[in-house]
Short mmCIF file of C-alpha atoms in Angstrom, two decimals:
data_model
loop_
_atom_site.label_atom_id
_atom_site.label_comp_id
_atom_site.label_asym_id
_atom_site.label_seq_id
_atom_site.Cartn_x
_atom_site.Cartn_y
_atom_site.Cartn_z
CA MET L 19 -68.07 63.63 -81.62
CA PRO L 20 -65.65 66.42 -80.86
CA LYS L 21 -62.07 66.15 -81.75
CA ASN L 22 -59.97 64.43 -79.02
CA ASN L 23 -56.97 62.17 -78.59
CA ASN L 24 -58.95 58.95 -78.56
CA GLY L 25 -58.43 58.14 -82.25
CA ARG L 26 -60.51 59.09 -85.28
CA THR L 27 -62.68 62.22 -85.36
CA VAL L 28 -66.36 61.87 -86.26
CA THR L 29 -67.92 65.26 -86.97
CA ASP L 30 -71.27 64.68 -88.48
CA GLN L 31 -73.93 62.04 -89.21
CA SER L 32 -72.40 61.26 -92.62
CA SER L 33 -68.99 60.55 -91.19
CA MET L 34 -70.66 58.61 -88.36
CA ASN L 35 -72.51 56.36 -90.83
CA ALA L 36 -69.24 55.75 -92.75
CA TYR L 37 -67.43 55.00 -89.56
CA ILE L 38 -70.06 52.42 -88.41
CA LYS L 39 -70.30 50.79 -91.96
CA SER L 40 -66.35 50.43 -92.07
CA VAL L 41 -66.31 48.67 -88.73
CA CYS L 42 -69.30 46.48 -89.56
CA ASP L 43 -67.54 45.51 -92.81
CA ILE L 44 -64.57 44.33 -90.85
CA MET L 45 -66.67 42.44 -88.28
CA ARG L 46 -68.72 40.64 -91.05
CA ARG L 47 -65.47 39.01 -92.27
CA ASP L 48 -65.63 36.78 -89.28
CA ARG L 49 -67.81 33.91 -90.59
CA THR L 50 -68.37 32.61 -87.08
CA LYS L 51 -70.46 35.60 -86.13
CA GLY L 52 -73.61 37.13 -87.35
CA ALA L 53 -74.98 40.66 -86.98
CA LEU L 54 -76.90 39.67 -83.80
CA GLU L 55 -73.52 38.90 -82.21
CA TYR L 56 -71.24 41.65 -83.47
CA ILE L 57 -73.62 44.58 -83.29
CA PRO L 58 -73.90 44.42 -79.45
CA GLU L 59 -70.06 44.33 -79.21
CA LEU L 60 -69.75 47.32 -81.56
CA THR L 61 -72.52 49.17 -79.76
CA TRP L 62 -70.79 48.66 -76.37
CA MET L 63 -67.42 49.97 -77.55
CA MET L 64 -69.05 53.03 -79.14
CA PHE L 65 -71.07 53.61 -76.10
CA LEU L 66 -68.06 53.70 -73.84
CA ARG L 67 -66.29 56.14 -76.10
CA ILE L 68 -69.33 58.38 -76.66
CA LEU L 69 -70.09 58.32 -72.90
CA ASP L 70 -66.52 59.39 -72.05
CA GLU L 71 -66.57 62.34 -74.57
CA LYS L 72 -70.05 63.50 -73.40
CA GLU L 73 -68.99 63.41 -69.78
CA GLN L 74 -65.89 65.37 -70.56
CA GLU L 75 -68.08 68.12 -72.04
CA GLU L 76 -70.44 68.07 -68.96
CA GLU L 77 -67.52 68.23 -66.67
CA LEU L 78 -66.16 71.31 -68.39
CA LYS L 79 -69.65 72.96 -68.28
CA CYS L 80 -69.98 72.26 -64.56
CA GLN L 81 -66.42 73.71 -63.92
CA ALA L 82 -67.45 76.82 -65.79
CA VAL L 83 -70.42 77.51 -63.51
CA GLY L 84 -68.86 76.25 -60.34
CA LYS L 85 -70.79 73.06 -59.92
CA SER L 86 -69.54 69.62 -58.84
CA PHE L 87 -69.69 66.74 -61.45
CA THR L 88 -69.97 63.04 -60.71
CA PRO L 89 -68.99 60.81 -63.69
CA SER L 90 -70.75 57.54 -64.48
CA LEU L 91 -67.46 55.75 -64.70
CA LYS L 92 -64.41 56.60 -62.62
CA GLU L 93 -60.66 56.24 -63.41
CA PRO L 94 -59.29 53.87 -64.64
CA TYR L 95 -62.43 52.45 -66.33
CA ARG L 96 -63.18 55.41 -68.62
CA TRP L 97 -62.38 55.14 -72.34
CA ARG L 98 -59.73 57.88 -72.05
CA ASP L 99 -57.82 55.85 -69.50
CA TRP L 100 -57.51 52.53 -71.30
CA GLY L 101 -58.73 53.07 -74.91
CA ASN L 102 -56.76 56.16 -75.70
CA PRO L 103 -53.12 55.25 -76.79
CA HIS L 104 -51.82 57.92 -74.40
CA GLY L 105 -54.21 57.09 -71.53
CA LYS L 106 -52.81 56.85 -68.05
CA LYS L 107 -53.87 53.23 -67.47
CA ARG L 108 -52.91 52.25 -71.01
CA VAL L 109 -49.37 53.57 -70.53
CA GLU L 110 -49.20 52.02 -67.04
CA LEU L 111 -50.08 48.58 -68.46
CA GLN L 112 -47.59 48.96 -71.29
CA ASN L 113 -44.62 50.39 -69.39
CA GLY L 114 -45.26 49.70 -65.69
CA LYS L 115 -44.07 46.81 -63.54
CA MET L 116 -46.74 44.48 -64.68
CA GLY L 117 -45.34 41.53 -62.81
CA ASP L 118 -46.63 43.15 -59.60
CA PHE L 119 -50.28 42.38 -60.57
CA LEU L 120 -50.38 40.27 -63.78
CA ASP L 121 -49.58 36.60 -63.16
CA PHE L 122 -48.36 36.05 -66.80
CA VAL L 123 -45.49 38.49 -66.26
CA ILE L 124 -42.88 37.26 -63.68
CA MET L 125 -40.20 39.59 -62.53
CA PHE L 126 -36.84 38.21 -61.45
CA SER L 127 -33.70 39.98 -60.34
CA ASP L 128 -31.95 39.31 -63.70
CA ARG L 129 -34.84 38.94 -66.17
CA ILE L 130 -38.48 39.38 -67.01
CA GLU L 131 -40.52 36.36 -68.29
CA ILE L 132 -43.76 36.99 -70.11
CA SER L 133 -45.79 34.01 -71.01
CA SER L 134 -49.12 33.54 -72.92
CA PRO L 135 -51.12 30.26 -73.00
CA GLY L 136 -51.27 28.53 -76.39
CA SER L 137 -48.63 28.15 -79.02
CA PHE L 138 -47.13 30.03 -81.92
CA ILE L 139 -49.58 30.33 -84.86
CA GLY L 140 -49.45 30.81 -88.61
CA GLY L 141 -46.14 29.06 -89.04
CA VAL L 142 -44.22 31.28 -86.58
CA THR L 143 -41.50 29.51 -84.52
CA PRO L 144 -38.60 30.77 -82.37
CA HIS L 145 -36.35 29.89 -85.32
CA ASN L 146 -38.05 32.28 -87.84
CA ILE L 147 -39.67 34.87 -85.66
CA LEU L 148 -37.34 37.55 -87.02
CA THR L 149 -38.17 36.95 -90.67
CA HIS L 150 -41.85 35.57 -90.61
CA PRO L 151 -44.49 38.07 -91.67
CA PRO L 152 -46.44 39.25 -88.55
CA VAL L 153 -49.43 36.99 -87.60
CA ARG L 154 -52.25 38.19 -85.31
CA ARG L 155 -53.99 35.71 -83.03
CA ASN L 156 -57.31 37.56 -83.64
CA PRO L 157 -57.00 39.59 -86.85
CA LEU L 158 -60.52 40.82 -86.74
CA LEU L 159 -60.17 42.29 -83.19
CA ALA L 160 -56.78 43.72 -84.10
CA GLU L 161 -58.13 45.49 -87.08
CA ILE L 162 -61.08 46.90 -85.31
CA LEU L 163 -59.00 48.26 -82.41
CA GLN L 164 -56.57 49.80 -84.96
CA TYR L 165 -59.33 51.37 -86.93
CA ILE L 166 -61.04 52.97 -83.96
CA GLY L 167 -57.75 54.36 -82.71
CA ALA L 168 -57.36 52.12 -79.65
CA VAL L 169 -53.99 50.82 -80.91
CA ASN L 170 -51.19 52.11 -83.02
CA ARG L 171 -49.77 50.19 -86.01
CA GLY L 172 -49.59 46.46 -85.32
CA GLY L 173 -47.04 43.80 -86.15
CA LEU L 174 -44.02 45.67 -84.75
CA GLY L 175 -43.48 44.11 -81.36
CA VAL L 176 -40.58 41.69 -82.11
CA ASP L 177 -38.63 44.11 -84.27
CA ARG L 178 -39.13 46.91 -81.77
CA MET L 179 -37.98 44.82 -78.83
CA TYR L 180 -34.81 43.60 -80.65
CA ARG L 181 -33.99 47.16 -81.83
CA ARG L 182 -34.41 48.82 -78.51
CA LEU L 183 -32.36 46.25 -76.61
CA LEU L 184 -29.57 45.87 -79.08
CA SER L 185 -29.21 49.68 -79.56
CA TYR L 186 -28.13 49.88 -75.92
CA GLY L 187 -25.88 46.86 -76.10
CA LYS L 188 -28.25 44.63 -74.23
CA LEU L 189 -29.04 41.02 -74.83
CA PRO L 190 -31.78 40.36 -77.42
CA PRO L 191 -35.09 38.79 -76.35
CA GLU L 192 -35.23 35.04 -76.02
CA TYR L 193 -38.08 32.85 -77.22
CA PRO L 194 -37.72 29.32 -75.60
CA GLU L 195 -39.58 26.45 -77.04
CA LEU L 196 -42.34 25.47 -74.55
CA ALA L 197 -45.30 23.11 -74.73
CA GLY L 198 -48.56 24.90 -74.40
CA ALA L 199 -47.29 28.43 -74.06
CA VAL L 200 -45.40 31.24 -75.83
CA GLN L 201 -42.81 32.89 -73.72
CA VAL L 202 -40.40 35.74 -74.13
CA ILE L 203 -37.50 36.43 -71.80
CA ILE L 204 -35.84 39.80 -71.45
CA ARG L 205 -32.52 39.68 -69.62
CA ASN L 206 -31.56 42.61 -67.39
CA GLY L 207 -28.09 42.98 -69.00
CA ALA L 208 -25.80 45.90 -68.23
CA PHE L 209 -26.10 49.04 -70.36
CA ASP L 210 -23.23 49.14 -72.87
CA GLU L 211 -22.43 52.84 -73.06
CA ALA L 212 -19.78 52.49 -75.81
CA ILE L 213 -22.18 50.60 -78.14
CA ALA L 214 -25.00 52.93 -77.42
CA LYS L 215 -22.80 55.96 -78.30
CA PHE L 216 -21.55 54.33 -81.47
CA VAL L 217 -24.99 53.38 -82.67
CA GLY L 218 -26.35 56.82 -81.78
CA ARG L 219 -23.49 58.68 -83.51
CA LYS L 220 -23.87 56.65 -86.76
CA ALA L 221 -27.62 57.35 -86.72
CA ARG L 222 -26.99 61.04 -86.36
CA GLU L 223 -24.62 60.84 -89.29
CA GLY L 224 -27.50 59.54 -91.35
CA HIS L 225 -27.07 55.69 -91.11
CA GLY L 226 -30.34 53.91 -90.84
CA TRP L 227 -29.61 50.89 -88.74
CA ARG L 228 -31.07 47.68 -90.05
CA LEU L 229 -32.05 45.02 -87.42
CA GLU L 230 -29.65 42.55 -89.09
CA GLU L 231 -26.79 45.03 -88.56
CA LEU L 232 -27.59 45.43 -84.91
CA ILE L 233 -27.70 41.72 -84.43
CA VAL L 234 -24.21 41.17 -86.08
CA LEU L 235 -22.83 44.18 -84.08
CA HIS L 236 -24.11 42.61 -80.89
CA HIS L 237 -22.54 39.29 -81.73
CA LEU L 238 -19.13 40.82 -82.64
CA ARG L 239 -19.12 42.98 -79.46
CA ARG L 240 -19.12 39.66 -77.53
CA ASN L 241 -17.08 37.48 -79.96
CA ASP L 242 -13.94 38.09 -82.01
CA LYS L 243 -15.49 37.04 -85.32
CA ILE L 244 -18.46 35.69 -87.12
CA SER L 245 -18.74 33.25 -90.05
CA THR L 246 -21.53 33.26 -92.67
CA SER L 247 -22.99 30.10 -91.27
CA GLU L 248 -22.98 31.59 -87.70
CA ALA L 249 -24.60 34.83 -89.01
CA SER L 250 -27.15 32.81 -90.98
CA GLU L 251 -28.30 31.05 -87.81
CA ILE L 252 -28.73 34.22 -85.65
CA LEU L 253 -30.28 36.22 -88.45
CA GLN L 254 -32.62 33.36 -89.43
CA ARG L 255 -31.66 33.83 -93.10
CA THR L 256 -30.47 31.52 -95.79
CA GLN L 257 -26.72 31.27 -96.48
CA ARG L 258 -27.15 33.29 -99.63
CA GLU L 259 -29.15 35.96 -98.05
CA THR L 260 -26.76 36.20 -95.17
CA SER L 261 -23.70 36.44 -97.51
CA GLU L 262 -25.39 39.39 -99.31
CA LEU L 263 -26.20 41.06 -96.01
CA LEU L 264 -22.68 40.72 -94.61
CA SER L 265 -21.20 42.06 -97.90
CA SER L 266 -23.47 45.16 -97.59
CA MET L 267 -22.08 45.73 -94.07
CA GLU L 268 -18.53 45.75 -95.12
CA GLY L 269 -16.96 49.10 -94.81
CA ILE L 270 -19.65 50.30 -92.35
CA PHE L 271 -18.42 48.50 -89.31
CA ILE L 272 -17.12 45.05 -90.36
CA GLU L 273 -14.31 43.77 -92.52
CA ARG L 274 -13.86 40.39 -94.35
CA ILE L 275 -11.01 38.06 -93.39
CA GLY L 276 -9.92 35.15 -95.61
CA THR L 277 -11.53 33.69 -98.73
CA GLY L 278 -13.78 30.84 -99.62
CA ARG L 279 -15.18 28.60 -96.88
CA GLY L 280 -12.67 30.04 -94.43
CA THR L 281 -14.05 33.61 -94.67
CA TYR L 282 -15.16 35.32 -91.53
CA TYR L 283 -15.89 38.90 -90.48
CA GLN L 284 -14.76 41.00 -87.63
CA LEU L 285 -15.24 44.61 -86.47
CA THR L 286 -12.99 47.18 -88.16
CA ASN L 287 -10.10 48.75 -86.36
CA GLU L 288 -11.88 52.10 -86.45
CA ILE L 289 -14.97 50.70 -84.69
CA LEU L 290 -12.91 48.73 -82.04
CA SER L 291 -10.94 51.89 -81.30
CA SER L 292 -14.11 54.00 -80.97
CA ILE L 293 -15.51 51.62 -78.36
CA GLY L 294 -12.28 51.28 -76.50
CA GLU L 295 -11.06 47.88 -77.75
CA LYS L 296 -8.28 48.77 -80.12
CA GLU L 297 -6.11 45.94 -78.68
CA LYS L 298 -8.77 43.41 -79.69
CA TYR L 299 -8.13 44.16 -83.36
CA THR L 300 -4.39 43.43 -82.86
CA ARG L 301 -5.21 40.21 -81.11
CA ILE L 302 -7.47 39.13 -83.90
CA LYS L 303 -5.60 40.21 -87.01
CA GLY L 304 -2.06 40.87 -85.84
CA LEU L 305 -0.99 37.34 -85.17
CA SER L 306 2.53 36.23 -86.17
CA GLU L 307 3.12 32.88 -87.89
CA GLU L 308 4.41 31.39 -84.64
CA GLN L 309 1.25 32.58 -82.88
CA LYS L 310 -0.90 30.96 -85.53
CA LEU L 311 1.11 27.65 -85.20
CA GLN L 312 0.53 27.85 -81.47
CA LEU L 313 -3.21 28.26 -81.94
CA LEU L 314 -3.21 25.13 -84.04
CA LYS L 315 -1.19 23.21 -81.42
CA ASN L 316 -3.60 24.27 -78.64
CA TYR L 317 -6.49 23.07 -80.74
CA LEU L 318 -4.82 19.67 -81.40
CA GLU L 319 -4.06 19.24 -77.69
CA ASN L 320 -7.82 19.30 -77.09
CA ASN L 321 -9.14 17.60 -80.16
CA GLY L 322 -6.34 15.31 -81.41
CA LYS L 323 -6.97 16.04 -85.11
CA ILE L 324 -7.72 18.93 -87.47
CA THR L 325 -8.94 19.59 -91.00
CA ASN L 326 -7.69 22.28 -93.41
CA GLU L 327 -11.00 24.12 -93.06
CA GLU L 328 -10.75 24.07 -89.23
CA ALA L 329 -7.27 25.47 -89.50
CA ARG L 330 -8.48 28.24 -91.78
CA ASN L 331 -11.23 29.26 -89.39
CA ILE L 332 -8.93 29.17 -86.33
CA CYS L 333 -6.21 31.31 -87.84
CA GLY L 334 -8.34 33.45 -90.14
CA VAL L 335 -6.35 32.61 -93.30
CA ASN L 336 -7.03 31.32 -96.70
CA ARG L 337 -6.65 27.66 -97.94
CA ASN L 338 -3.08 28.02 -99.12
CA GLN L 339 -1.99 29.84 -96.02
CA SER L 340 -3.55 27.18 -93.79
CA LEU L 341 -1.82 24.41 -95.81
CA ARG L 342 1.54 26.04 -95.33
CA LEU L 343 0.94 26.19 -91.58
CA ILE L 344 -0.11 22.55 -91.52
CA ARG L 345 2.89 21.38 -93.54
CA LYS L 346 5.21 23.12 -91.15
CA LEU L 347 3.69 21.15 -88.25
CA VAL L 348 3.90 17.97 -90.30
CA HIS L 349 7.63 18.70 -91.07
CA LYS L 350 8.28 19.31 -87.37
CA GLY L 351 6.77 15.88 -86.64
CA PHE L 352 3.77 17.26 -84.80
CA LEU L 353 1.14 16.11 -87.29
CA ARG L 354 0.66 13.29 -89.75
CA LYS L 355 -1.78 13.19 -92.67
CA ILE L 356 -4.63 10.75 -92.70
CA GLY L 357 -6.57 10.04 -95.97
CA LYS L 358 -6.71 11.76 -99.26
CA GLY L 359 -8.83 14.30 -101.07
CA ARG L 360 -11.70 16.08 -99.26
CA GLY L 361 -11.83 13.47 -96.60
CA ALA L 362 -8.22 14.08 -95.54
CA TYR L 363 -7.47 15.31 -92.09
CA TYR L 364 -4.29 15.69 -89.83
CA GLU L 365 -3.73 13.75 -86.68
CA LYS L 366 -1.53 14.65 -83.71
CA CYS L 367 1.56 12.43 -83.55
#
């Protein structure tokens, strides 16, 4: 086979024999099939590829002598159209408006919904899809297609979707829990130019963005702060893993506020300034004591009671600072203490 863009190059009988043996070794791993079943499948795939290459040669010869050429298979059924990773039909199926002709892709004005019959396999769920090792529905077929050059590296879909969307400040993909189907929803959110520029600038400066960093950045773009427990949920990591990840992000684009259980993280002043939200930093961190007391009063108006931990999270302070604020409200007759020890809380008078 001549060298082309369809995948591996087979130049002589020896390399052809090695090629066929390697694919047969892969197919033999499927205990549900014998040679009588997989050899016809392999033969058909190789026939389509060889036919396409031979007809490309014949077409060139005919063009050289001014003759017309009629192929056995026409576009888009040739190997070069759908088997080649850069084939026109392949690219069209991957990047085009598939909802126009594929019923499992539905296009809405604000989102795309892609569904596949069946359920998650191999222990994958919507709650661990970010961290679970990739699982293929048909490992045998996936390995063969990758070996013959019909697909690029596998197991990158989820990570790639998240990275691409978050890098432009868009909403991450959603995986709702459905009975009898796997579905992914991609929202048509607005392009966030400020975030895209920031992510791009840091990348040009040599920062290799981890997916976890992009997820935290996305959350803090839409929220004032994030706690370790909140980050643990959206990163699908344990509390310990999340704490280590957040610590590694400090100084890059987030800063720690508070200590102990009241600790939370927010974007640094430098980052907020670079994306045009400098006033947000002042709103989060620059609260006076009276403003913090007012925040607690507002919370109590809606909830009727408050714990020390809740006060710490609301005001972004440590345990001693929150106790001082609570005692001021008690002294002013706004609160009274109920209970003792860890079970104690403060009730609105």
